Amino acid sequence: MRILAFESSCDETAAAVLERKDGKITVLSNIVASQIAIHAKFGGVVPEIASRAHSEAISGITYEALETAGVTMDDIDAVAVTNNPGLIGALLVAVNFAKSLAYSYGKPLIPVNHIKGHIAANYICHPELKPPFIAFVASGGHTSVVRVEDYR
C-alpha cells in the first residue's frame, strides 16, 4: 500500500509518499517547503502569510514527492492529510488540496490528527514499539504526555 501524505498545520508545507510492504513502513519521499525565512522578520509565524505560502508551495511539492518516490497517482492507494490541530487557514490549504486530489483520482482520504501523527511516526523509526507506553509530544503550542493504549 502506498499513501501520499500532506502536512500544513503551521508554517511548513510537506508532502510525502509512504509504502507499507510486508508489515514494514518505508518513506519513499519527504519534501518540505520551509517558511522560516518568510516569518523570521516578524519574530514568529503570521497565520495569513503562512496560508498563502502553503497555497504557493503545495502543488509543486506534490509533483516533487511523487517524482522522488518514482510513482504516479495511479500507484497511490490513499491520500492522507493533517486535519487538526493547527492554524485553521494553513490546515485548510492542504485539506482542500488533498480532498480534491483524492476525489479526482478516486482514492480514499485519511484525516490525520497532528498530535497523534507525532506519536505514530515513532512506529516508522521504532517498529518494535508496541502499546501500551507513555509518549511525550512537544509540537508548537501543543505539549502533551499521553498514555498510548493501542495503535489508534
PDB file of C-alpha atoms in Angstrom:
ATOM      1  CA  MET A   1       0.000   0.000   0.000  1.00  0.00           C
ATOM      2  CA  ARG A   2       1.259   3.483  -0.893  1.00  0.00           C
ATOM      3  CA  ILE A   3      -0.010   6.668   0.720  1.00  0.00           C
ATOM      4  CA  LEU A   4       0.524  10.248  -0.414  1.00  0.00           C
ATOM      5  CA  ALA A   5       0.501  12.332   2.767  1.00  0.00           C
ATOM      6  CA  PHE A   6       0.257  16.092   3.376  1.00  0.00           C
ATOM      7  CA  GLU A   7       1.074  18.290   6.385  1.00  0.00           C
ATOM      8  CA  SER A   8       0.421  22.038   6.642  1.00  0.00           C
ATOM      9  CA  SER A   9      -0.618  22.651  10.240  1.00  0.00           C
ATOM     10  CA  CYS A  10       1.681  25.633  10.799  1.00  0.00           C
ATOM     11  CA  ASP A  11       4.497  27.093   8.711  1.00  0.00           C
ATOM     12  CA  GLU A  12       5.887  24.262   6.628  1.00  0.00           C
ATOM     13  CA  THR A  13       4.223  22.554   3.694  1.00  0.00           C
ATOM     14  CA  ALA A  14       5.104  18.879   3.359  1.00  0.00           C
ATOM     15  CA  ALA A  15       4.229  16.041   1.025  1.00  0.00           C
ATOM     16  CA  ALA A  16       5.492  12.501   1.420  1.00  0.00           C
ATOM     17  CA  VAL A  17       4.961   9.107  -0.137  1.00  0.00           C
ATOM     18  CA  LEU A  18       4.963   6.155   2.239  1.00  0.00           C
ATOM     19  CA  GLU A  19       4.834   2.493   1.402  1.00  0.00           C
ATOM     20  CA  ARG A  20       3.719  -0.348   3.642  1.00  0.00           C
ATOM     21  CA  LYS A  21       5.015  -3.681   2.451  1.00  0.00           C
ATOM     22  CA  ASP A  22       5.313  -6.915   4.432  1.00  0.00           C
ATOM     23  CA  GLY A  23       4.401  -5.017   7.617  1.00  0.00           C
ATOM     24  CA  LYS A  24       7.229  -2.501   7.197  1.00  0.00           C
ATOM     25  CA  ILE A  25       6.702   1.213   6.503  1.00  0.00           C
ATOM     26  CA  THR A  26       9.186   2.946   4.221  1.00  0.00           C
ATOM     27  CA  VAL A  27       9.309   6.671   3.471  1.00  0.00           C
ATOM     28  CA  LEU A  28       9.829   6.852  -0.297  1.00  0.00           C
ATOM     29  CA  SER A  29       9.935  10.655  -0.366  1.00  0.00           C
ATOM     30  CA  ASN A  30       9.561  13.546   2.046  1.00  0.00           C
ATOM     31  CA  ILE A  31       9.509  17.032   0.546  1.00  0.00           C
ATOM     32  CA  VAL A  32       9.257  20.082   2.807  1.00  0.00           C
ATOM     33  CA  ALA A  33       8.810  23.721   1.775  1.00  0.00           C
ATOM     34  CA  SER A  34      10.051  25.748   4.736  1.00  0.00           C
ATOM     35  CA  GLN A  35       8.725  29.189   5.631  1.00  0.00           C
ATOM     36  CA  ILE A  36      11.359  30.009   8.269  1.00  0.00           C
ATOM     37  CA  ALA A  37      12.881  32.833   6.233  1.00  0.00           C
ATOM     38  CA  ILE A  38       9.461  34.334   5.470  1.00  0.00           C
ATOM     39  CA  HIS A  39       8.407  34.572   9.131  1.00  0.00           C
ATOM     40  CA  ALA A  40      11.818  35.406  10.666  1.00  0.00           C
ATOM     41  CA  LYS A  41      11.392  39.151  10.219  1.00  0.00           C
ATOM     42  CA  PHE A  42       8.133  39.013  12.219  1.00  0.00           C
ATOM     43  CA  GLY A  43       9.604  37.048  15.115  1.00  0.00           C
ATOM     44  CA  GLY A  44       7.028  34.275  14.709  1.00  0.00           C
ATOM     45  CA  VAL A  45       4.526  32.698  12.357  1.00  0.00           C
ATOM     46  CA  VAL A  46       1.967  35.045  10.801  1.00  0.00           C
ATOM     47  CA  PRO A  47      -1.071  32.828  10.059  1.00  0.00           C
ATOM     48  CA  GLU A  48      -2.275  34.653   6.925  1.00  0.00           C
ATOM     49  CA  ILE A  49       1.211  34.693   5.394  1.00  0.00           C
ATOM     50  CA  ALA A  50       1.617  31.005   6.235  1.00  0.00           C
ATOM     51  CA  SER A  51      -1.658  30.134   4.482  1.00  0.00           C
ATOM     52  CA  ARG A  52      -0.651  31.973   1.329  1.00  0.00           C
ATOM     53  CA  ALA A  53       2.782  30.345   1.283  1.00  0.00           C
ATOM     54  CA  HIS A  54       1.151  26.906   1.609  1.00  0.00           C
ATOM     55  CA  SER A  55      -1.047  27.723  -1.394  1.00  0.00           C
ATOM     56  CA  GLU A  56       2.014  28.642  -3.432  1.00  0.00           C
ATOM     57  CA  ALA A  57       4.019  25.540  -2.461  1.00  0.00           C
ATOM     58  CA  ILE A  58       1.615  22.616  -2.268  1.00  0.00           C
ATOM     59  CA  SER A  59       1.253  21.740  -5.942  1.00  0.00           C
ATOM     60  CA  GLY A  60       4.994  21.855  -6.616  1.00  0.00           C
ATOM     61  CA  ILE A  61       5.977  19.747  -3.619  1.00  0.00           C
ATOM     62  CA  THR A  62       3.321  17.197  -4.556  1.00  0.00           C
ATOM     63  CA  TYR A  63       4.839  16.706  -8.002  1.00  0.00           C
ATOM     64  CA  GLU A  64       8.302  16.533  -6.425  1.00  0.00           C
ATOM     65  CA  ALA A  65       7.221  13.969  -3.805  1.00  0.00           C
ATOM     66  CA  LEU A  66       5.694  11.703  -6.455  1.00  0.00           C
ATOM     67  CA  GLU A  67       8.699  12.066  -8.764  1.00  0.00           C
ATOM     68  CA  THR A  68      11.225  11.447  -5.968  1.00  0.00           C
ATOM     69  CA  ALA A  69       9.317   8.318  -4.938  1.00  0.00           C
ATOM     70  CA  GLY A  70       9.209   7.128  -8.548  1.00  0.00           C
ATOM     71  CA  VAL A  71       5.421   6.818  -8.574  1.00  0.00           C
ATOM     72  CA  THR A  72       2.379   8.401 -10.165  1.00  0.00           C
ATOM     73  CA  MET A  73      -1.069   8.976  -8.689  1.00  0.00           C
ATOM     74  CA  ASP A  74      -2.096   5.667 -10.278  1.00  0.00           C
ATOM     75  CA  ASP A  75       0.356   3.941  -7.893  1.00  0.00           C
ATOM     76  CA  ILE A  76      -1.109   5.692  -4.825  1.00  0.00           C
ATOM     77  CA  ASP A  77      -3.718   3.786  -2.804  1.00  0.00           C
ATOM     78  CA  ALA A  78      -4.846   6.578  -0.451  1.00  0.00           C
ATOM     79  CA  VAL A  79      -4.292  10.227   0.388  1.00  0.00           C
ATOM     80  CA  ALA A  80      -3.682  11.332   3.991  1.00  0.00           C
ATOM     81  CA  VAL A  81      -3.733  14.858   5.387  1.00  0.00           C
ATOM     82  CA  THR A  82      -3.333  16.571   8.739  1.00  0.00           C
ATOM     83  CA  ASN A  83      -6.766  17.962   9.573  1.00  0.00           C
ATOM     84  CA  ASN A  84      -6.266  19.183  13.178  1.00  0.00           C
ATOM     85  CA  PRO A  85      -4.987  20.783  15.367  1.00  0.00           C
ATOM     86  CA  GLY A  86      -3.168  23.720  13.811  1.00  0.00           C
ATOM     87  CA  LEU A  87      -3.621  27.115  12.192  1.00  0.00           C
ATOM     88  CA  ILE A  88      -7.021  26.868  10.518  1.00  0.00           C
ATOM     89  CA  GLY A  89      -6.060  28.726   7.327  1.00  0.00           C
ATOM     90  CA  ALA A  90      -2.892  26.679   6.947  1.00  0.00           C
ATOM     91  CA  LEU A  91      -4.743  23.410   7.536  1.00  0.00           C
ATOM     92  CA  LEU A  92      -7.445  24.313   5.027  1.00  0.00           C
ATOM     93  CA  VAL A  93      -4.900  24.609   2.219  1.00  0.00           C
ATOM     94  CA  ALA A  94      -3.677  21.012   2.460  1.00  0.00           C
ATOM     95  CA  VAL A  95      -7.068  19.586   3.478  1.00  0.00           C
ATOM     96  CA  ASN A  96      -8.770  21.082   0.428  1.00  0.00           C
ATOM     97  CA  PHE A  97      -5.891  20.146  -1.881  1.00  0.00           C
ATOM     98  CA  ALA A  98      -5.846  16.560  -0.557  1.00  0.00           C
ATOM     99  CA  LYS A  99      -9.641  16.253  -0.767  1.00  0.00           C
ATOM    100  CA  SER A 100      -9.622  17.462  -4.370  1.00  0.00           C
ATOM    101  CA  LEU A 101      -6.759  15.151  -5.334  1.00  0.00           C
ATOM    102  CA  ALA A 102      -8.334  12.137  -3.622  1.00  0.00           C
ATOM    103  CA  TYR A 103     -11.710  12.831  -5.226  1.00  0.00           C
ATOM    104  CA  SER A 104     -10.318  13.384  -8.717  1.00  0.00           C
ATOM    105  CA  TYR A 105      -8.320  10.123  -8.617  1.00  0.00           C
ATOM    106  CA  GLY A 106     -10.948   8.078  -6.749  1.00  0.00           C
ATOM    107  CA  LYS A 107      -8.663   7.467  -3.751  1.00  0.00           C
ATOM    108  CA  PRO A 108      -9.765   7.244  -0.111  1.00  0.00           C
ATOM    109  CA  LEU A 109      -8.945  10.236   2.084  1.00  0.00           C
ATOM    110  CA  ILE A 110      -7.441   9.652   5.537  1.00  0.00           C
ATOM    111  CA  PRO A 111      -7.711  12.515   8.059  1.00  0.00           C
ATOM    112  CA  VAL A 112      -4.769  12.649  10.470  1.00  0.00           C
ATOM    113  CA  ASN A 113      -4.648  14.288  13.895  1.00  0.00           C
ATOM    114  CA  HIS A 114      -1.383  16.238  14.077  1.00  0.00           C
ATOM    115  CA  ILE A 115      -0.554  15.182  17.642  1.00  0.00           C
ATOM    116  CA  LYS A 116      -1.457  11.523  17.080  1.00  0.00           C
ATOM    117  CA  GLY A 117       0.690  11.684  13.940  1.00  0.00           C
ATOM    118  CA  HIS A 118       3.717  12.690  16.002  1.00  0.00           C
ATOM    119  CA  ILE A 119       3.181   9.637  18.192  1.00  0.00           C
ATOM    120  CA  ALA A 120       2.524   7.270  15.276  1.00  0.00           C
ATOM    121  CA  ALA A 121       5.674   8.454  13.446  1.00  0.00           C
ATOM    122  CA  ASN A 122       7.668   6.565  16.060  1.00  0.00           C
ATOM    123  CA  TYR A 123       6.455   3.279  14.555  1.00  0.00           C
ATOM    124  CA  ILE A 124       8.479   4.050  11.416  1.00  0.00           C
ATOM    125  CA  CYS A 125      11.775   4.502  13.277  1.00  0.00           C
ATOM    126  CA  HIS A 126      10.997   2.002  16.022  1.00  0.00           C
ATOM    127  CA  PRO A 127       8.863  -0.793  14.538  1.00  0.00           C
ATOM    128  CA  GLU A 128       9.360  -2.822  17.718  1.00  0.00           C
ATOM    129  CA  LEU A 129       7.433  -0.191  19.726  1.00  0.00           C
ATOM    130  CA  LYS A 130       4.141  -1.639  20.949  1.00  0.00           C
ATOM    131  CA  PRO A 131       1.417  -0.147  23.151  1.00  0.00           C
ATOM    132  CA  PRO A 132       0.883   0.437  25.949  1.00  0.00           C
ATOM    133  CA  PHE A 133       3.530   3.134  26.506  1.00  0.00           C
ATOM    134  CA  ILE A 134       3.857   6.776  27.558  1.00  0.00           C
ATOM    135  CA  ALA A 135       4.543   9.350  24.840  1.00  0.00           C
ATOM    136  CA  PHE A 136       5.759  12.914  25.297  1.00  0.00           C
ATOM    137  CA  VAL A 137       4.842  15.300  22.475  1.00  0.00           C
ATOM    138  CA  ALA A 138       6.180  18.851  22.190  1.00  0.00           C
ATOM    139  CA  SER A 139       4.949  20.492  18.985  1.00  0.00           C
ATOM    140  CA  GLY A 140       4.491  24.237  18.768  1.00  0.00           C
ATOM    141  CA  GLY A 141       1.809  25.196  21.262  1.00  0.00           C
ATOM    142  CA  HIS A 142       0.884  21.565  21.884  1.00  0.00           C
ATOM    143  CA  THR A 143       2.722  19.801  24.693  1.00  0.00           C
ATOM    144  CA  SER A 144       1.260  16.542  25.917  1.00  0.00           C
ATOM    145  CA  VAL A 145       2.086  13.465  27.942  1.00  0.00           C
ATOM    146  CA  VAL A 146      -0.081  10.673  26.557  1.00  0.00           C
ATOM    147  CA  ARG A 147      -0.696   7.112  27.697  1.00  0.00           C
ATOM    148  CA  VAL A 148      -0.932   5.207  24.439  1.00  0.00           C
ATOM    149  CA  GLU A 149      -3.286   2.265  24.960  1.00  0.00           C
ATOM    150  CA  ASP A 150      -3.383   0.925  21.391  1.00  0.00           C
ATOM    151  CA  TYR A 151      -2.233   1.784  17.891  1.00  0.00           C
ATOM    152  CA  ARG A 152      -5.154   4.120  17.262  1.00  0.00           C
TER     153      ARG A 152
END
